CSV table of C-alpha atoms in Angstrom, one decimal:
chain,number,residue,atom,x,y,z
A,1,MET,CA,-7.4,0.1,-18.6
A,2,GLN,CA,-9.4,-0.1,-15.4
A,3,LYS,CA,-8.7,2.8,-13.0
A,4,THR,CA,-7.5,2.0,-9.5
A,5,PRO,CA,-8.9,4.2,-6.6
A,6,MET,CA,-6.1,5.7,-4.5
A,7,THR,CA,-5.6,8.6,-2.1
A,8,ALA,CA,-3.3,11.5,-3.2
A,9,THR,CA,-0.9,10.5,-0.3
A,10,GLY,CA,-0.8,6.9,-1.5
A,11,LEU,CA,-0.1,8.0,-5.1
A,12,GLN,CA,2.6,10.4,-3.9
A,13,ARG,CA,4.3,7.6,-1.9
A,14,LEU,CA,4.4,5.3,-5.0
A,15,GLU,CA,5.6,8.1,-7.2
A,16,ASP,CA,8.4,8.8,-4.7
A,17,GLU,CA,9.4,5.2,-4.7
A,18,LEU,CA,9.4,5.1,-8.5
A,19,ARG,CA,11.5,8.3,-8.7
A,20,GLN,CA,14.0,6.8,-6.2
A,21,LEU,CA,14.3,3.5,-8.1
A,22,LYS,CA,14.9,5.3,-11.4
A,23,SER,CA,17.3,8.1,-10.2
A,24,GLU,CA,19.3,6.3,-7.4
A,25,GLU,CA,18.8,2.5,-7.3
A,26,ARG,CA,19.0,1.9,-11.1
A,27,PRO,CA,22.3,3.8,-11.6
A,28,ALA,CA,23.8,2.3,-8.4
A,29,VAL,CA,23.1,-1.3,-9.6
A,30,ILE,CA,24.5,-0.5,-13.1
A,31,ARG,CA,27.8,0.7,-11.4
A,32,ALA,CA,27.8,-2.4,-9.2
A,33,ILE,CA,27.5,-4.6,-12.3
A,34,ALA,CA,30.3,-2.8,-14.1
A,35,GLU,CA,32.6,-3.1,-11.0
A,36,ALA,CA,31.8,-6.8,-10.7
A,37,ARG,CA,32.6,-7.3,-14.4
A,38,GLU,CA,36.1,-5.9,-13.8
A,39,HIS,CA,36.8,-8.7,-11.3
A,40,GLY,CA,37.0,-11.2,-14.2
A,41,ASP,CA,35.3,-14.6,-14.5
A,42,LEU,CA,31.5,-13.9,-14.3
A,43,SER,CA,30.5,-17.5,-13.9
A,44,GLU,CA,31.8,-17.6,-10.3
A,45,ASN,CA,31.4,-14.0,-9.4
A,46,ALA,CA,28.9,-13.7,-6.6
A,47,GLU,CA,28.9,-9.9,-6.6
A,48,TYR,CA,28.0,-9.9,-10.3
A,49,HIS,CA,25.1,-12.4,-9.8
A,50,ALA,CA,23.8,-10.5,-6.8
A,51,ALA,CA,23.9,-7.2,-8.7
A,52,ARG,CA,22.1,-8.8,-11.7
A,53,ASP,CA,19.4,-10.1,-9.3
A,54,ARG,CA,19.0,-6.7,-7.7
A,55,GLN,CA,18.8,-5.1,-11.2
A,56,SER,CA,16.1,-7.6,-12.2
A,57,PHE,CA,14.1,-6.8,-9.0
A,58,ILE,CA,14.4,-3.0,-9.6
A,59,GLU,CA,13.3,-3.3,-13.3
A,60,GLY,CA,10.3,-5.4,-12.3
A,61,ARG,CA,9.3,-3.0,-9.5
A,62,VAL,CA,9.7,0.0,-11.9
A,63,LEU,CA,7.4,-1.7,-14.4
A,64,GLU,CA,4.9,-2.5,-11.7
A,65,LEU,CA,4.9,1.0,-10.2
A,66,GLU,CA,4.6,2.6,-13.7
A,67,SER,CA,1.5,0.5,-14.3
A,68,ILE,CA,-0.1,1.3,-10.9
A,69,VAL,CA,0.6,5.1,-11.2
A,70,SER,CA,-0.7,5.3,-14.8
A,71,SER,CA,-4.0,3.6,-13.8
A,72,ALA,CA,-4.5,5.5,-10.5
A,73,GLU,CA,-7.7,7.4,-10.0
A,74,VAL,CA,-7.1,9.8,-7.1
A,75,ILE,CA,-10.0,10.2,-4.7
A,76,ASP,CA,-9.9,13.1,-2.2
A,77,PRO,CA,-11.6,11.9,1.0
A,78,SER,CA,-11.9,15.5,2.2
A,79,THR,CA,-14.6,16.1,-0.4
A,80,ILE,CA,-16.8,13.3,1.0
A,81,THR,CA,-19.3,14.0,3.8
A,82,GLY,CA,-21.6,12.1,6.0
A,83,THR,CA,-21.2,9.2,8.3
A,84,ARG,CA,-21.7,6.3,5.9
A,85,ILE,CA,-18.4,4.5,5.3
A,86,LYS,CA,-16.9,4.9,1.8
A,87,PHE,CA,-13.4,4.8,0.3
A,88,GLY,CA,-11.1,7.1,2.2
A,89,ALA,CA,-13.0,7.0,5.4
A,90,TYR,CA,-11.2,7.2,8.8
A,91,VAL,CA,-13.1,4.7,10.9
A,92,GLU,CA,-13.0,4.3,14.7
A,93,LEU,CA,-14.1,0.8,15.8
A,94,VAL,CA,-14.4,-1.1,19.1
A,95,ASP,CA,-13.8,-4.8,19.2
A,96,GLU,CA,-16.9,-6.1,21.0
A,97,GLU,CA,-15.0,-9.0,22.6
A,98,THR,CA,-12.0,-7.1,24.0
A,99,ASP,CA,-13.4,-3.5,24.2
A,100,LYS,CA,-10.2,-2.4,22.4
A,101,GLU,CA,-10.6,0.6,20.2
A,102,ILE,CA,-9.0,0.7,16.8
A,103,ASN,CA,-8.7,3.3,14.0
A,104,TYR,CA,-8.2,2.6,10.3
A,105,GLN,CA,-8.4,4.5,7.0
A,106,ILE,CA,-9.8,2.6,4.0
A,107,VAL,CA,-7.4,3.1,1.1
A,108,GLY,CA,-6.6,1.6,-2.3
A,109,LEU,CA,-5.1,-1.8,-2.8
A,110,HIS,CA,-1.6,-0.6,-3.5
A,111,GLU,CA,-1.3,1.8,-0.6
A,112,ALA,CA,-2.5,-0.4,2.2
A,113,ASP,CA,-0.1,-0.7,5.2
A,114,ILE,CA,-1.4,-2.3,8.4
A,115,LYS,CA,1.4,-0.8,10.5
A,116,GLN,CA,0.1,2.7,9.5
A,117,ARG,CA,-3.5,1.5,10.0
A,118,LEU,CA,-4.2,1.8,6.3
A,119,ILE,CA,-6.5,-1.1,5.2
A,120,SER,CA,-7.2,-2.0,1.6
A,121,ILE,CA,-10.7,-1.5,0.2
A,122,SER,CA,-10.6,-5.2,-0.8
A,123,SER,CA,-9.7,-6.5,2.7
A,124,PRO,CA,-12.4,-8.4,4.6
A,125,LEU,CA,-12.7,-5.7,7.2
A,126,ALA,CA,-13.1,-2.9,4.7
A,127,LYS,CA,-15.6,-4.9,2.7
A,128,ALA,CA,-17.7,-5.5,5.8
A,129,LEU,CA,-17.5,-1.8,6.7
A,130,ILE,CA,-18.4,-0.2,3.3
A,131,GLY,CA,-21.9,1.2,3.3
A,132,LYS,CA,-22.3,1.0,7.1
A,133,ASP,CA,-22.9,3.9,9.5
A,134,VAL,CA,-22.0,4.9,13.0
A,135,GLY,CA,-23.6,2.6,15.6
A,136,ASP,CA,-23.7,-0.4,13.2
A,137,THR,CA,-22.1,-3.6,14.1
A,138,VAL,CA,-20.1,-5.8,11.6
A,139,SER,CA,-18.8,-9.3,11.8
A,140,VAL,CA,-15.6,-10.1,10.1
A,141,PRO,CA,-14.2,-13.6,9.5
A,142,ALA,CA,-10.7,-14.0,11.1
A,143,PRO,CA,-8.4,-17.0,11.6
A,144,GLY,CA,-9.4,-17.4,15.2
A,145,GLY,CA,-13.1,-17.1,14.5
A,146,ASP,CA,-15.3,-14.2,13.6
A,147,ARG,CA,-14.6,-10.8,15.1
A,148,THR,CA,-17.4,-8.3,15.8
A,149,TYR,CA,-16.8,-4.6,15.7
A,150,GLU,CA,-19.1,-1.6,16.5
A,151,ILE,CA,-18.5,1.5,14.4
A,152,LEU,CA,-17.9,4.4,16.8
A,153,LYS,CA,-17.0,7.2,14.4
A,154,VAL,CA,-16.5,7.9,10.7
A,155,THR,CA,-14.7,11.0,9.4
A,156,TYR,CA,-13.3,12.2,6.1
A,157,LYS,CA,-10.2,14.5,6.1
């Protein structure tokens, strides 16, 4: 099985979700199905069908998370040094068109969350940044046309 790079924080978040699904969500949906069955005719019982759909989603997500967690290879960014961009780097960029500064951390595929400024190692921006250094400029294809960023700072923590 191919290992998937991930930060310890990202792995912990996925393990917490898995634990919550198994210990809280799964038992709750089983109770909901049992209650819905008590209401009689299952063919027209919307509560029963909704609970079964939820159960199906939970079981699918549990399988997915177990697979991700079992193939995770935790990489500790604090052990990495230098200013060359690698997995786990915190990168400060400036958009050369708008002069707006942006910060991202490059993380594994399954822990990316743009709202938290965590970008996947496989995203176009991360692919353009990997191997670059402070002062370098990268061009990234975007829906409205290419965006150009200058790398201001690279840290590992």
